[in-house]
PDB file of C-alpha atoms in Angstrom:
ATOM      1  CA  MET A   1      87.170 190.637  69.747  1.00 68.00           C
ATOM      2  CA  PRO A   2      86.506 194.386  69.299  1.00 77.00           C
ATOM      3  CA  HIS A   3      89.096 196.907  70.338  1.00 86.00           C
ATOM      4  CA  PRO A   4      88.286 199.184  73.306  1.00 92.00           C
ATOM      5  CA  THR A   5      86.520 202.393  72.372  1.00 93.00           C
ATOM      6  CA  TYR A   6      89.054 204.552  74.222  1.00 96.00           C
ATOM      7  CA  PRO A   7      92.802 204.000  74.660  1.00 97.00           C
ATOM      8  CA  THR A   8      94.258 203.267  78.104  1.00 97.00           C
ATOM      9  CA  ARG A   9      97.975 203.557  78.851  1.00 97.00           C
ATOM     10  CA  ILE A  10      99.847 202.354  81.926  1.00 97.00           C
ATOM     11  CA  LYS A  11     103.342 202.871  83.325  1.00 96.00           C
ATOM     12  CA  MET A  12     104.986 201.380  86.406  1.00 95.00           C
ATOM     13  CA  LEU A  13     107.966 202.194  88.611  1.00 95.00           C
ATOM     14  CA  TRP A  14     109.187 200.812  91.904  1.00 96.00           C
ATOM     15  CA  ASP A  15     111.577 201.547  94.717  1.00 95.00           C
ATOM     16  CA  ALA A  16     112.393 199.885  98.011  1.00 96.00           C
ATOM     17  CA  ASN A  17     109.006 200.760  99.479  1.00 97.00           C
ATOM     18  CA  ASN A  18     106.346 201.124  96.805  1.00 98.00           C
ATOM     19  CA  LEU A  19     104.961 200.006  93.482  1.00 98.00           C
ATOM     20  CA  TYR A  20     103.986 203.115  91.525  1.00 98.00           C
ATOM     21  CA  ILE A  21     101.312 202.919  88.835  1.00 98.00           C
ATOM     22  CA  PHE A  22     100.222 205.626  86.429  1.00 98.00           C
ATOM     23  CA  ALA A  23      97.218 205.162  84.141  1.00 98.00           C
ATOM     24  CA  GLU A  24      95.956 207.490  81.432  1.00 98.00           C
ATOM     25  CA  LEU A  25      92.358 206.863  80.358  1.00 98.00           C
ATOM     26  CA  GLU A  26      91.045 208.725  77.336  1.00 98.00           C
ATOM     27  CA  GLU A  27      87.368 209.505  77.824  1.00 97.00           C
ATOM     28  CA  GLU A  28      84.854 211.882  76.224  1.00 96.00           C
ATOM     29  CA  HIS A  29      82.501 211.913  79.202  1.00 96.00           C
ATOM     30  CA  ILE A  30      84.146 211.713  82.610  1.00 98.00           C
ATOM     31  CA  TRP A  31      81.806 210.986  85.481  1.00 98.00           C
ATOM     32  CA  ALA A  32      81.903 209.564  88.998  1.00 98.00           C
ATOM     33  CA  TYR A  33      79.506 210.116  91.883  1.00 97.00           C
ATOM     34  CA  TYR A  34      80.760 207.637  94.491  1.00 97.00           C
ATOM     35  CA  ASP A  35      82.896 209.604  96.950  1.00 97.00           C
ATOM     36  CA  LYS A  36      83.415 207.408 100.040  1.00 96.00           C
ATOM     37  CA  GLN A  37      86.087 204.713 100.432  1.00 95.00           C
ATOM     38  CA  ASP A  38      84.959 201.168  99.766  1.00 96.00           C
ATOM     39  CA  MET A  39      81.879 202.196  97.837  1.00 96.00           C
ATOM     40  CA  ILE A  40      81.543 199.682  94.998  1.00 96.00           C
ATOM     41  CA  VAL A  41      83.158 201.897  92.399  1.00 96.00           C
ATOM     42  CA  TYR A  42      82.975 199.321  89.597  1.00 96.00           C
ATOM     43  CA  HIS A  43      79.292 200.296  89.450  1.00 97.00           C
ATOM     44  CA  GLU A  44      80.763 203.387  87.805  1.00 97.00           C
ATOM     45  CA  ASN A  45      83.634 203.755  85.324  1.00 98.00           C
ATOM     46  CA  ASP A  46      86.880 202.909  87.093  1.00 98.00           C
ATOM     47  CA  PHE A  47      90.483 201.730  86.817  1.00 98.00           C
ATOM     48  CA  GLU A  48      91.447 198.500  88.599  1.00 98.00           C
ATOM     49  CA  VAL A  49      94.657 196.770  89.653  1.00 98.00           C
ATOM     50  CA  PHE A  50      94.974 193.112  90.690  1.00 98.00           C
ATOM     51  CA  ILE A  51      98.149 191.843  92.380  1.00 98.00           C
ATOM     52  CA  ASP A  52      99.233 188.321  93.362  1.00 98.00           C
ATOM     53  CA  PRO A  53     102.787 188.705  94.709  1.00 97.00           C
ATOM     54  CA  ASP A  54     103.677 185.005  94.991  1.00 95.00           C
ATOM     55  CA  GLY A  55     101.718 183.845  91.952  1.00 94.00           C
ATOM     56  CA  ASP A  56      99.911 180.978  93.672  1.00 95.00           C
ATOM     57  CA  THR A  57      96.466 182.401  92.635  1.00 96.00           C
ATOM     58  CA  HIS A  58      95.436 182.779  96.298  1.00 96.00           C
ATOM     59  CA  ASN A  59      95.763 185.663  98.760  1.00 97.00           C
ATOM     60  CA  TYR A  60      95.608 188.454  96.226  1.00 98.00           C
ATOM     61  CA  TYR A  61      94.712 192.145  96.321  1.00 98.00           C
ATOM     62  CA  GLU A  62      92.429 194.389  94.309  1.00 98.00           C
ATOM     63  CA  PHE A  63      92.430 198.182  94.007  1.00 98.00           C
ATOM     64  CA  GLU A  64      89.751 200.169  92.189  1.00 98.00           C
ATOM     65  CA  VAL A  65      89.707 203.949  91.751  1.00 98.00           C
ATOM     66  CA  ASN A  66      87.133 206.152  90.009  1.00 98.00           C
ATOM     67  CA  ALA A  67      87.456 209.674  88.640  1.00 98.00           C
ATOM     68  CA  GLN A  68      86.547 211.078  92.076  1.00 97.00           C
ATOM     69  CA  ASN A  69      89.678 209.362  93.436  1.00 98.00           C
ATOM     70  CA  THR A  70      87.477 207.087  95.515  1.00 98.00           C
ATOM     71  CA  LEU A  71      89.240 203.862  96.473  1.00 98.00           C
ATOM     72  CA  PHE A  72      87.660 200.436  96.764  1.00 98.00           C
ATOM     73  CA  ASP A  73      90.316 197.993  98.013  1.00 98.00           C
ATOM     74  CA  LEU A  74      89.844 194.393  99.033  1.00 97.00           C
ATOM     75  CA  PHE A  75      91.626 191.134  99.757  1.00 98.00           C
ATOM     76  CA  LEU A  76      90.623 187.677  98.538  1.00 97.00           C
ATOM     77  CA  ASP A  77      91.934 184.489 100.093  1.00 97.00           C
ATOM     78  CA  LYS A  78      91.061 182.608  96.892  1.00 96.00           C
ATOM     79  CA  PRO A  79      89.050 183.207  93.715  1.00 96.00           C
ATOM     80  CA  TYR A  80      85.258 183.377  93.864  1.00 96.00           C
ATOM     81  CA  ARG A  81      85.014 180.194  91.769  1.00 94.00           C
ATOM     82  CA  ASN A  82      86.647 178.304  94.646  1.00 94.00           C
ATOM     83  CA  GLY A  83      84.500 179.814  97.376  1.00 94.00           C
ATOM     84  CA  GLY A  84      86.619 182.884  98.028  1.00 95.00           C
ATOM     85  CA  GLN A  85      85.066 185.594 100.161  1.00 93.00           C
ATOM     86  CA  PRO A  86      86.129 189.205  99.598  1.00 95.00           C
ATOM     87  CA  ASP A  87      87.435 191.009 102.669  1.00 96.00           C
ATOM     88  CA  ILE A  88      86.203 194.548 102.056  1.00 96.00           C
ATOM     89  CA  GLU A  89      87.186 195.593 105.583  1.00 96.00           C
ATOM     90  CA  TRP A  90      90.827 195.080 104.633  1.00 97.00           C
ATOM     91  CA  ASN A  91      92.563 198.355 103.798  1.00 96.00           C
ATOM     92  CA  ALA A  92      95.947 198.893 102.173  1.00 97.00           C
ATOM     93  CA  LYS A  93      97.847 200.812 104.828  1.00 97.00           C
ATOM     94  CA  GLY A  94      99.764 203.715 103.339  1.00 97.00           C
ATOM     95  CA  PHE A  95      98.123 203.505  99.912  1.00 98.00           C
ATOM     96  CA  LYS A  96      98.099 206.860  98.107  1.00 98.00           C
ATOM     97  CA  SER A  97      96.393 207.940  94.913  1.00 98.00           C
ATOM     98  CA  ALA A  98      95.628 211.089  92.953  1.00 98.00           C
ATOM     99  CA  VAL A  99      93.427 211.819  89.945  1.00 98.00           C
ATOM    100  CA  TYR A 100      93.809 214.433  87.227  1.00 98.00           C
ATOM    101  CA  VAL A 101      90.853 215.285  84.977  1.00 98.00           C
ATOM    102  CA  ASP A 102      91.467 216.866  81.584  1.00 98.00           C
ATOM    103  CA  GLY A 103      87.934 218.126  81.166  1.00 97.00           C
ATOM    104  CA  THR A 104      85.083 218.593  83.622  1.00 97.00           C
ATOM    105  CA  LEU A 105      83.802 215.959  86.001  1.00 97.00           C
ATOM    106  CA  ASN A 106      80.079 215.132  85.889  1.00 97.00           C
ATOM    107  CA  ASN A 107      79.278 217.727  83.240  1.00 96.00           C
ATOM    108  CA  PRO A 108      77.286 216.152  80.367  1.00 95.00           C
ATOM    109  CA  THR A 109      77.212 219.375  78.330  1.00 94.00           C
ATOM    110  CA  ASP A 110      80.827 219.249  77.138  1.00 94.00           C
ATOM    111  CA  THR A 111      83.359 216.807  75.706  1.00 96.00           C
ATOM    112  CA  ASP A 112      86.299 215.734  77.864  1.00 97.00           C
ATOM    113  CA  LYS A 113      89.728 214.387  76.907  1.00 98.00           C
ATOM    114  CA  LYS A 114      91.047 212.045  79.595  1.00 98.00           C
ATOM    115  CA  TRP A 115      91.524 211.307  83.263  1.00 98.00           C
ATOM    116  CA  CYS A 116      94.677 210.008  84.898  1.00 98.00           C
ATOM    117  CA  VAL A 117      95.289 207.972  88.036  1.00 98.00           C
ATOM    118  CA  GLU A 118      98.500 207.794  90.049  1.00 98.00           C
ATOM    119  CA  MET A 119      98.919 205.125  92.735  1.00 98.00           C
ATOM    120  CA  ALA A 120     101.609 204.406  95.296  1.00 98.00           C
ATOM    121  CA  ILE A 121     101.086 200.909  96.715  1.00 98.00           C
ATOM    122  CA  PRO A 122     103.402 200.089  99.639  1.00 98.00           C
ATOM    123  CA  PHE A 123     104.738 196.553  99.472  1.00 98.00           C
ATOM    124  CA  SER A 124     104.151 196.358 103.224  1.00 98.00           C
ATOM    125  CA  SER A 125     100.438 196.984 102.623  1.00 98.00           C
ATOM    126  CA  LEU A 126     100.112 193.735 100.637  1.00 98.00           C
ATOM    127  CA  SER A 127      99.549 191.713 103.757  1.00 96.00           C
ATOM    128  CA  THR A 128      96.890 190.657 106.237  1.00 95.00           C
ATOM    129  CA  ASP A 129      99.211 189.611 109.079  1.00 94.00           C
ATOM    130  CA  GLY A 130     102.211 191.947 108.808  1.00 92.00           C
ATOM    131  CA  ASN A 131     104.235 189.575 106.646  1.00 94.00           C
ATOM    132  CA  PHE A 132     104.795 190.680 103.073  1.00 96.00           C
ATOM    133  CA  ILE A 133     106.970 189.945 100.055  1.00 96.00           C
ATOM    134  CA  GLN A 134     109.729 192.473  99.496  1.00 97.00           C
ATOM    135  CA  PRO A 135     110.579 192.298  95.794  1.00 97.00           C
ATOM    136  CA  GLU A 136     114.127 192.361  94.470  1.00 96.00           C
ATOM    137  CA  ALA A 137     115.426 192.971  90.973  1.00 93.00           C
ATOM    138  CA  GLY A 138     114.583 189.959  88.837  1.00 91.00           C
ATOM    139  CA  ASP A 139     111.530 188.919  90.846  1.00 94.00           C
ATOM    140  CA  ILE A 140     108.316 188.268  88.926  1.00 95.00           C
ATOM    141  CA  TRP A 141     104.777 188.958  90.163  1.00 97.00           C
ATOM    142  CA  LYS A 142     101.373 188.292  88.674  1.00 97.00           C
ATOM    143  CA  ILE A 143      99.361 191.430  87.957  1.00 98.00           C
ATOM    144  CA  ASN A 144      96.551 192.663  85.769  1.00 98.00           C
ATOM    145  CA  PHE A 145      94.790 195.920  85.006  1.00 98.00           C
ATOM    146  CA  SER A 146      91.154 196.413  84.116  1.00 97.00           C
ATOM    147  CA  ARG A 147      89.102 199.379  83.001  1.00 97.00           C
ATOM    148  CA  VAL A 148      85.337 199.280  83.563  1.00 97.00           C
ATOM    149  CA  GLU A 149      83.312 201.348  81.106  1.00 97.00           C
ATOM    150  CA  TRP A 150      79.516 201.670  81.183  1.00 97.00           C
ATOM    151  CA  GLN A 151      77.201 202.885  78.473  1.00 96.00           C
ATOM    152  CA  THR A 152      75.483 206.010  79.765  1.00 96.00           C
ATOM    153  CA  GLU A 153      72.644 208.410  79.074  1.00 94.00           C
ATOM    154  CA  ILE A 154      71.664 211.731  80.596  1.00 95.00           C
ATOM    155  CA  THR A 155      68.816 211.817  83.117  1.00 94.00           C
ATOM    156  CA  ASP A 156      67.939 215.066  84.897  1.00 93.00           C
ATOM    157  CA  GLY A 157      71.374 216.465  84.048  1.00 93.00           C
ATOM    158  CA  LYS A 158      73.282 213.472  85.429  1.00 95.00           C
ATOM    159  CA  TYR A 159      75.013 210.512  83.852  1.00 96.00           C
ATOM    160  CA  THR A 160      73.104 207.262  84.381  1.00 96.00           C
ATOM    161  CA  ARG A 161      73.850 203.752  83.217  1.00 97.00           C
ATOM    162  CA  LYS A 162      71.844 202.632  80.204  1.00 96.00           C
ATOM    163  CA  THR A 163      69.255 199.883  80.436  1.00 95.00           C
ATOM    164  CA  ASN A 164      67.820 197.600  77.773  1.00 94.00           C
ATOM    165  CA  ASN A 165      64.166 197.303  76.744  1.00 92.00           C
ATOM    166  CA  ASP A 166      63.510 195.079  79.776  1.00 93.00           C
ATOM    167  CA  GLY A 167      64.821 197.712  82.158  1.00 90.00           C
ATOM    168  CA  LYS A 168      67.978 195.740  82.973  1.00 95.00           C
ATOM    169  CA  LEU A 169      71.388 197.384  82.982  1.00 96.00           C
ATOM    170  CA  ILE A 170      73.382 196.903  79.811  1.00 96.00           C
ATOM    171  CA  PRO A 171      76.504 195.005  80.934  1.00 94.00           C
ATOM    172  CA  GLU A 172      79.659 197.044  81.322  1.00 94.00           C
ATOM    173  CA  ASP A 173      82.679 196.754  79.065  1.00 93.00           C
ATOM    174  CA  ASN A 174      85.825 195.387  80.694  1.00 94.00           C
ATOM    175  CA  TRP A 175      89.057 196.337  78.964  1.00 95.00           C
ATOM    176  CA  VAL A 176      92.090 194.502  80.312  1.00 96.00           C
ATOM    177  CA  TRP A 177      95.864 194.519  79.951  1.00 96.00           C
ATOM    178  CA  SER A 178      96.430 190.759  79.896  1.00 94.00           C
ATOM    179  CA  PRO A 179      93.527 188.967  78.139  1.00 92.00           C
ATOM    180  CA  GLN A 180      91.471 186.727  80.401  1.00 92.00           C
ATOM    181  CA  GLY A 181      89.596 184.820  77.697  1.00 90.00           C
ATOM    182  CA  VAL A 182      86.345 185.367  79.599  1.00 90.00           C
ATOM    183  CA  ILE A 183      84.682 188.379  81.236  1.00 89.00           C
ATOM    184  CA  ASN A 184      86.031 187.601  84.684  1.00 94.00           C
ATOM    185  CA  MET A 185      89.059 189.193  86.320  1.00 95.00           C
ATOM    186  CA  HIS A 186      89.146 186.601  89.078  1.00 96.00           C
ATOM    187  CA  ILE A 187      91.073 183.991  87.130  1.00 96.00           C
ATOM    188  CA  PRO A 188      94.529 184.846  88.486  1.00 97.00           C
ATOM    189  CA  GLU A 189      96.374 182.194  86.502  1.00 96.00           C
ATOM    190  CA  ARG A 190      95.599 184.238  83.377  1.00 96.00           C
ATOM    191  CA  TRP A 191      96.987 187.514  84.675  1.00 97.00           C
ATOM    192  CA  GLY A 192     100.111 188.954  83.158  1.00 96.00           C
ATOM    193  CA  LEU A 193     103.584 189.007  84.648  1.00 95.00           C
ATOM    194  CA  ILE A 194     105.796 191.912  85.625  1.00 94.00           C
ATOM    195  CA  GLN A 195     109.490 191.613  86.351  1.00 93.00           C
ATOM    196  CA  PHE A 196     111.180 194.015  88.733  1.00 94.00           C
ATOM    197  CA  SER A 197     114.266 195.515  87.167  1.00 90.00           C
ATOM    198  CA  SER A 198     117.152 197.564  88.537  1.00 88.00           C
ATOM    199  CA  GLU A 199     117.675 199.188  85.139  1.00 83.00           C
ATOM    200  CA  PRO A 200     116.822 202.931  85.005  1.00 80.00           C
ATOM    201  CA  PRO A 201     113.487 203.787  83.333  1.00 74.00           C
ATOM    202  CA  GLU A 202     115.152 205.398  80.315  1.00 74.00           C
ATOM    203  CA  SER A 203     117.192 202.292  79.518  1.00 71.00           C
ATOM    204  CA  THR A 204     116.311 199.796  76.809  1.00 70.00           C
ATOM    205  CA  HIS A 205     113.918 197.057  77.792  1.00 68.00           C
ATOM    206  CA  PRO A 206     115.702 194.324  79.748  1.00 67.00           C
ATOM    207  CA  SER A 207     115.345 190.801  78.472  1.00 75.00           C
ATOM    208  CA  PHE A 208     112.463 188.791  79.882  1.00 80.00           C
ATOM    209  CA  GLU A 209     111.996 185.057  79.714  1.00 83.00           C
ATOM    210  CA  LEU A 210     108.871 183.323  80.885  1.00 87.00           C
ATOM    211  CA  PRO A 211     109.838 181.354  84.018  1.00 89.00           C
ATOM    212  CA  GLU A 212     110.072 177.615  83.578  1.00 91.00           C
ATOM    213  CA  ALA A 213     107.712 177.092  86.503  1.00 92.00           C
ATOM    214  CA  GLU A 214     105.108 179.268  84.759  1.00 93.00           C
ATOM    215  CA  LEU A 215     105.324 177.189  81.598  1.00 93.00           C
ATOM    216  CA  LEU A 216     105.148 173.924  83.509  1.00 95.00           C
ATOM    217  CA  ALA A 217     102.220 175.107  85.635  1.00 96.00           C
ATOM    218  CA  ARG A 218     100.106 175.331  82.505  1.00 95.00           C
ATOM    219  CA  HIS A 219     100.024 171.531  82.400  1.00 96.00           C
ATOM    220  CA  LEU A 220      98.597 171.522  85.921  1.00 97.00           C
ATOM    221  CA  TRP A 221      95.952 174.026  84.858  1.00 97.00           C
ATOM    222  CA  HIS A 222      94.891 171.578  82.155  1.00 97.00           C
ATOM    223  CA  VAL A 223      94.295 169.102  84.980  1.00 97.00           C
ATOM    224  CA  PHE A 224      92.411 171.726  87.008  1.00 97.00           C
ATOM    225  CA  TYR A 225      89.982 172.566  84.206  1.00 97.00           C
ATOM    226  CA  ALA A 226      89.496 168.917  83.270  1.00 97.00           C
ATOM    227  CA  GLN A 227      88.763 168.039  86.900  1.00 97.00           C
ATOM    228  CA  ARG A 228      86.303 170.909  87.136  1.00 96.00           C
ATOM    229  CA  ASP A 229      84.367 169.575  84.149  1.00 97.00           C
ATOM    230  CA  TYR A 230      84.539 166.001  85.437  1.00 97.00           C
ATOM    231  CA  GLN A 231      83.266 167.015  88.873  1.00 96.00           C
ATOM    232  CA  ARG A 232      80.325 168.877  87.376  1.00 95.00           C
ATOM    233  CA  GLU A 233      79.222 165.737  85.574  1.00 96.00           C
ATOM    234  CA  HIS A 234      80.103 163.036  88.112  1.00 96.00           C
ATOM    235  CA  LYS A 235      79.907 164.961  91.434  1.00 96.00           C
ATOM    236  CA  THR A 236      83.321 163.636  92.388  1.00 97.00           C
ATOM    237  CA  TYR A 237      86.919 164.129  91.287  1.00 97.00           C
ATOM    238  CA  CYS A 238      88.727 161.735  88.985  1.00 96.00           C
ATOM    239  CA  ASN A 239      91.690 159.659  90.142  1.00 95.00           C
ATOM    240  CA  ASP A 240      92.991 158.800  86.668  1.00 96.00           C
ATOM    241  CA  LEU A 241      94.755 161.178  84.285  1.00 97.00           C
ATOM    242  CA  ALA A 242      93.933 159.062  81.224  1.00 97.00           C
ATOM    243  CA  THR A 243      90.219 159.364  81.965  1.00 97.00           C
ATOM    244  CA  LEU A 244      90.677 163.135  81.984  1.00 97.00           C
ATOM    245  CA  GLY A 245      92.405 162.915  78.602  1.00 96.00           C
ATOM    246  CA  ILE A 246      95.774 164.012  79.982  1.00 96.00           C
ATOM    247  CA  GLN A 247      99.109 162.278  79.444  1.00 95.00           C
ATOM    248  CA  ALA A 248     101.218 161.538  82.483  1.00 95.00           C
ATOM    249  CA  ASN A 249     104.540 162.100  80.717  1.00 94.00           C
ATOM    250  CA  GLY A 250     105.578 165.236  78.913  1.00 93.00           C
ATOM    251  CA  GLU A 251     108.300 167.658  77.939  1.00 93.00           C
ATOM    252  CA  GLU A 252     108.514 171.447  78.044  1.00 91.00           C
ATOM    253  CA  ASN A 253     111.489 173.190  76.400  1.00 88.00           C
ATOM    254  CA  GLY A 254     113.721 170.194  77.021  1.00 90.00           C
ATOM    255  CA  THR A 255     112.527 169.637  80.587  1.00 92.00           C
ATOM    256  CA  VAL A 256     110.997 166.194  81.068  1.00 95.00           C
ATOM    257  CA  PHE A 257     108.165 165.950  83.590  1.00 96.00           C
ATOM    258  CA  LEU A 258     105.820 163.424  85.138  1.00 97.00           C
ATOM    259  CA  LEU A 259     102.254 164.133  86.227  1.00 97.00           C
ATOM    260  CA  LYS A 260     100.530 162.256  89.037  1.00 97.00           C
ATOM    261  CA  ILE A 261      97.109 162.695  90.587  1.00 97.00           C
ATOM    262  CA  LYS A 262      95.559 161.614  93.863  1.00 97.00           C
ATOM    263  CA  ALA A 263      91.831 162.184  94.327  1.00 96.00           C
ATOM    264  CA  SER A 264      89.471 161.420  97.177  1.00 91.00           C
ATOM    265  CA  GLY A 265      85.870 162.409  96.549  1.00 87.00           C
ATOM    266  CA  LYS A 266      85.794 166.146  97.169  1.00 93.00           C
ATOM    267  CA  THR A 267      89.538 166.821  97.032  1.00 97.00           C
ATOM    268  CA  TYR A 268      92.497 166.074  94.832  1.00 97.00           C
ATOM    269  CA  THR A 269      96.136 166.978  94.371  1.00 97.00           C
ATOM    270  CA  ALA A 270      97.914 166.868  91.033  1.00 98.00           C
ATOM    271  CA  THR A 271     101.704 166.937  91.134  1.00 97.00           C
ATOM    272  CA  LEU A 272     104.223 167.685  88.388  1.00 97.00           C
ATOM    273  CA  THR A 273     107.824 166.569  88.936  1.00 96.00           C
ATOM    274  CA  THR A 274     110.675 167.348  86.561  1.00 95.00           C
ATOM    275  CA  ASN A 275     113.968 165.620  85.860  1.00 91.00           C
ATOM    276  CA  LYS A 276     115.643 168.736  87.305  1.00 89.00           C
ATOM    277  CA  GLY A 277     114.161 168.318  90.771  1.00 90.00           C
ATOM    278  CA  LEU A 278     111.342 170.860  90.451  1.00 93.00           C
ATOM    279  CA  MET A 279     107.985 169.917  91.926  1.00 96.00           C
ATOM    280  CA  ILE A 280     104.739 171.857  91.465  1.00 97.00           C
ATOM    281  CA  SER A 281     101.315 170.848  92.733  1.00 97.00           C
ATOM    282  CA  ILE A 282      97.745 172.083  92.369  1.00 97.00           C
ATOM    283  CA  ASN A 283      94.616 171.176  94.309  1.00 97.00           C
ATOM    284  CA  GLN A 284      90.855 171.462  93.816  1.00 96.00           C
ATOM    285  CA  ASP A 285      90.935 175.126  94.877  1.00 96.00           C
ATOM    286  CA  GLY A 286      93.494 175.996  92.225  1.00 96.00           C
ATOM    287  CA  LEU A 287      96.204 176.598  94.816  1.00 97.00           C
ATOM    288  CA  LEU A 288      99.648 176.249  93.274  1.00 96.00           C
ATOM    289  CA  HIS A 289     102.576 175.119  95.393  1.00 94.00           C
ATOM    290  CA  LEU A 290     106.152 175.065  94.159  1.00 90.00           C
ATOM    291  CA  GLN A 291     109.014 173.290  95.871  1.00 82.00           C
ATOM    292  CA  THR A 292     112.355 171.653  95.179  1.00 60.00           C
ATOM    293  CA  ASP A 293     112.231 167.882  95.186  1.00 48.00           C
ATOM    294  CA  LYS A 294     114.522 166.694  97.986  1.00 45.00           C
TER     295      LYS A 294
END
């Protein structure tokens, strides 16, 4: 996998009200023509943030900003692969951003250095009904960052996206923080994790351990992908783990677990139960649910 052409650096802070994100994007030719909110700014070079506060892969938020400081924000109830429909009318109330350009915007005659984005995302804005998750020190959220970069040429003094010999746009590059494995940001289970810390920014890095539930959920994702492949071939979901090539019993870092599956044509639920009373389930839409076994 080739390294990105230009470096991108990101820092984060938080307080009681906001998640603060700073991104520095080195770039020799800084351009952006979209200047109205909710224009599809990934049709230009942009910086993107994806946030899933509860980590269930549903009900997540996307923020995209270009070098004009034009925001495209949206909410998805579930990933596109599961029939999710983007709510572009949703707006993050109280969201603030600013852009700094070290160079000249939309000037093809010179060489630029970088552009920077600052964001303040209110925790209260991560909601569609007024209810939101207020993080505390130690909490872990799923998040990812993406940078869209197009190949360009100069036409009539303006930057334009390059096309191939057939006149089709050359696909954009997508440079991400946490590797997705495919060119698709809408696979939330593959996003990275951030842990909120009460330590001051200048302190040494606090210790971070991958949550047990995150490790165990990977076994359910094996079921999800196997069921997806089975459904494509048989037009129904499988009701037998062995047929999917998955063992019902397993162990993860000393935690013993049991997998069960219940399928009915167009739906299924796979459940993982541990010897410590933890229960996690996943369904055909990739919705994770975690609970304590009573």
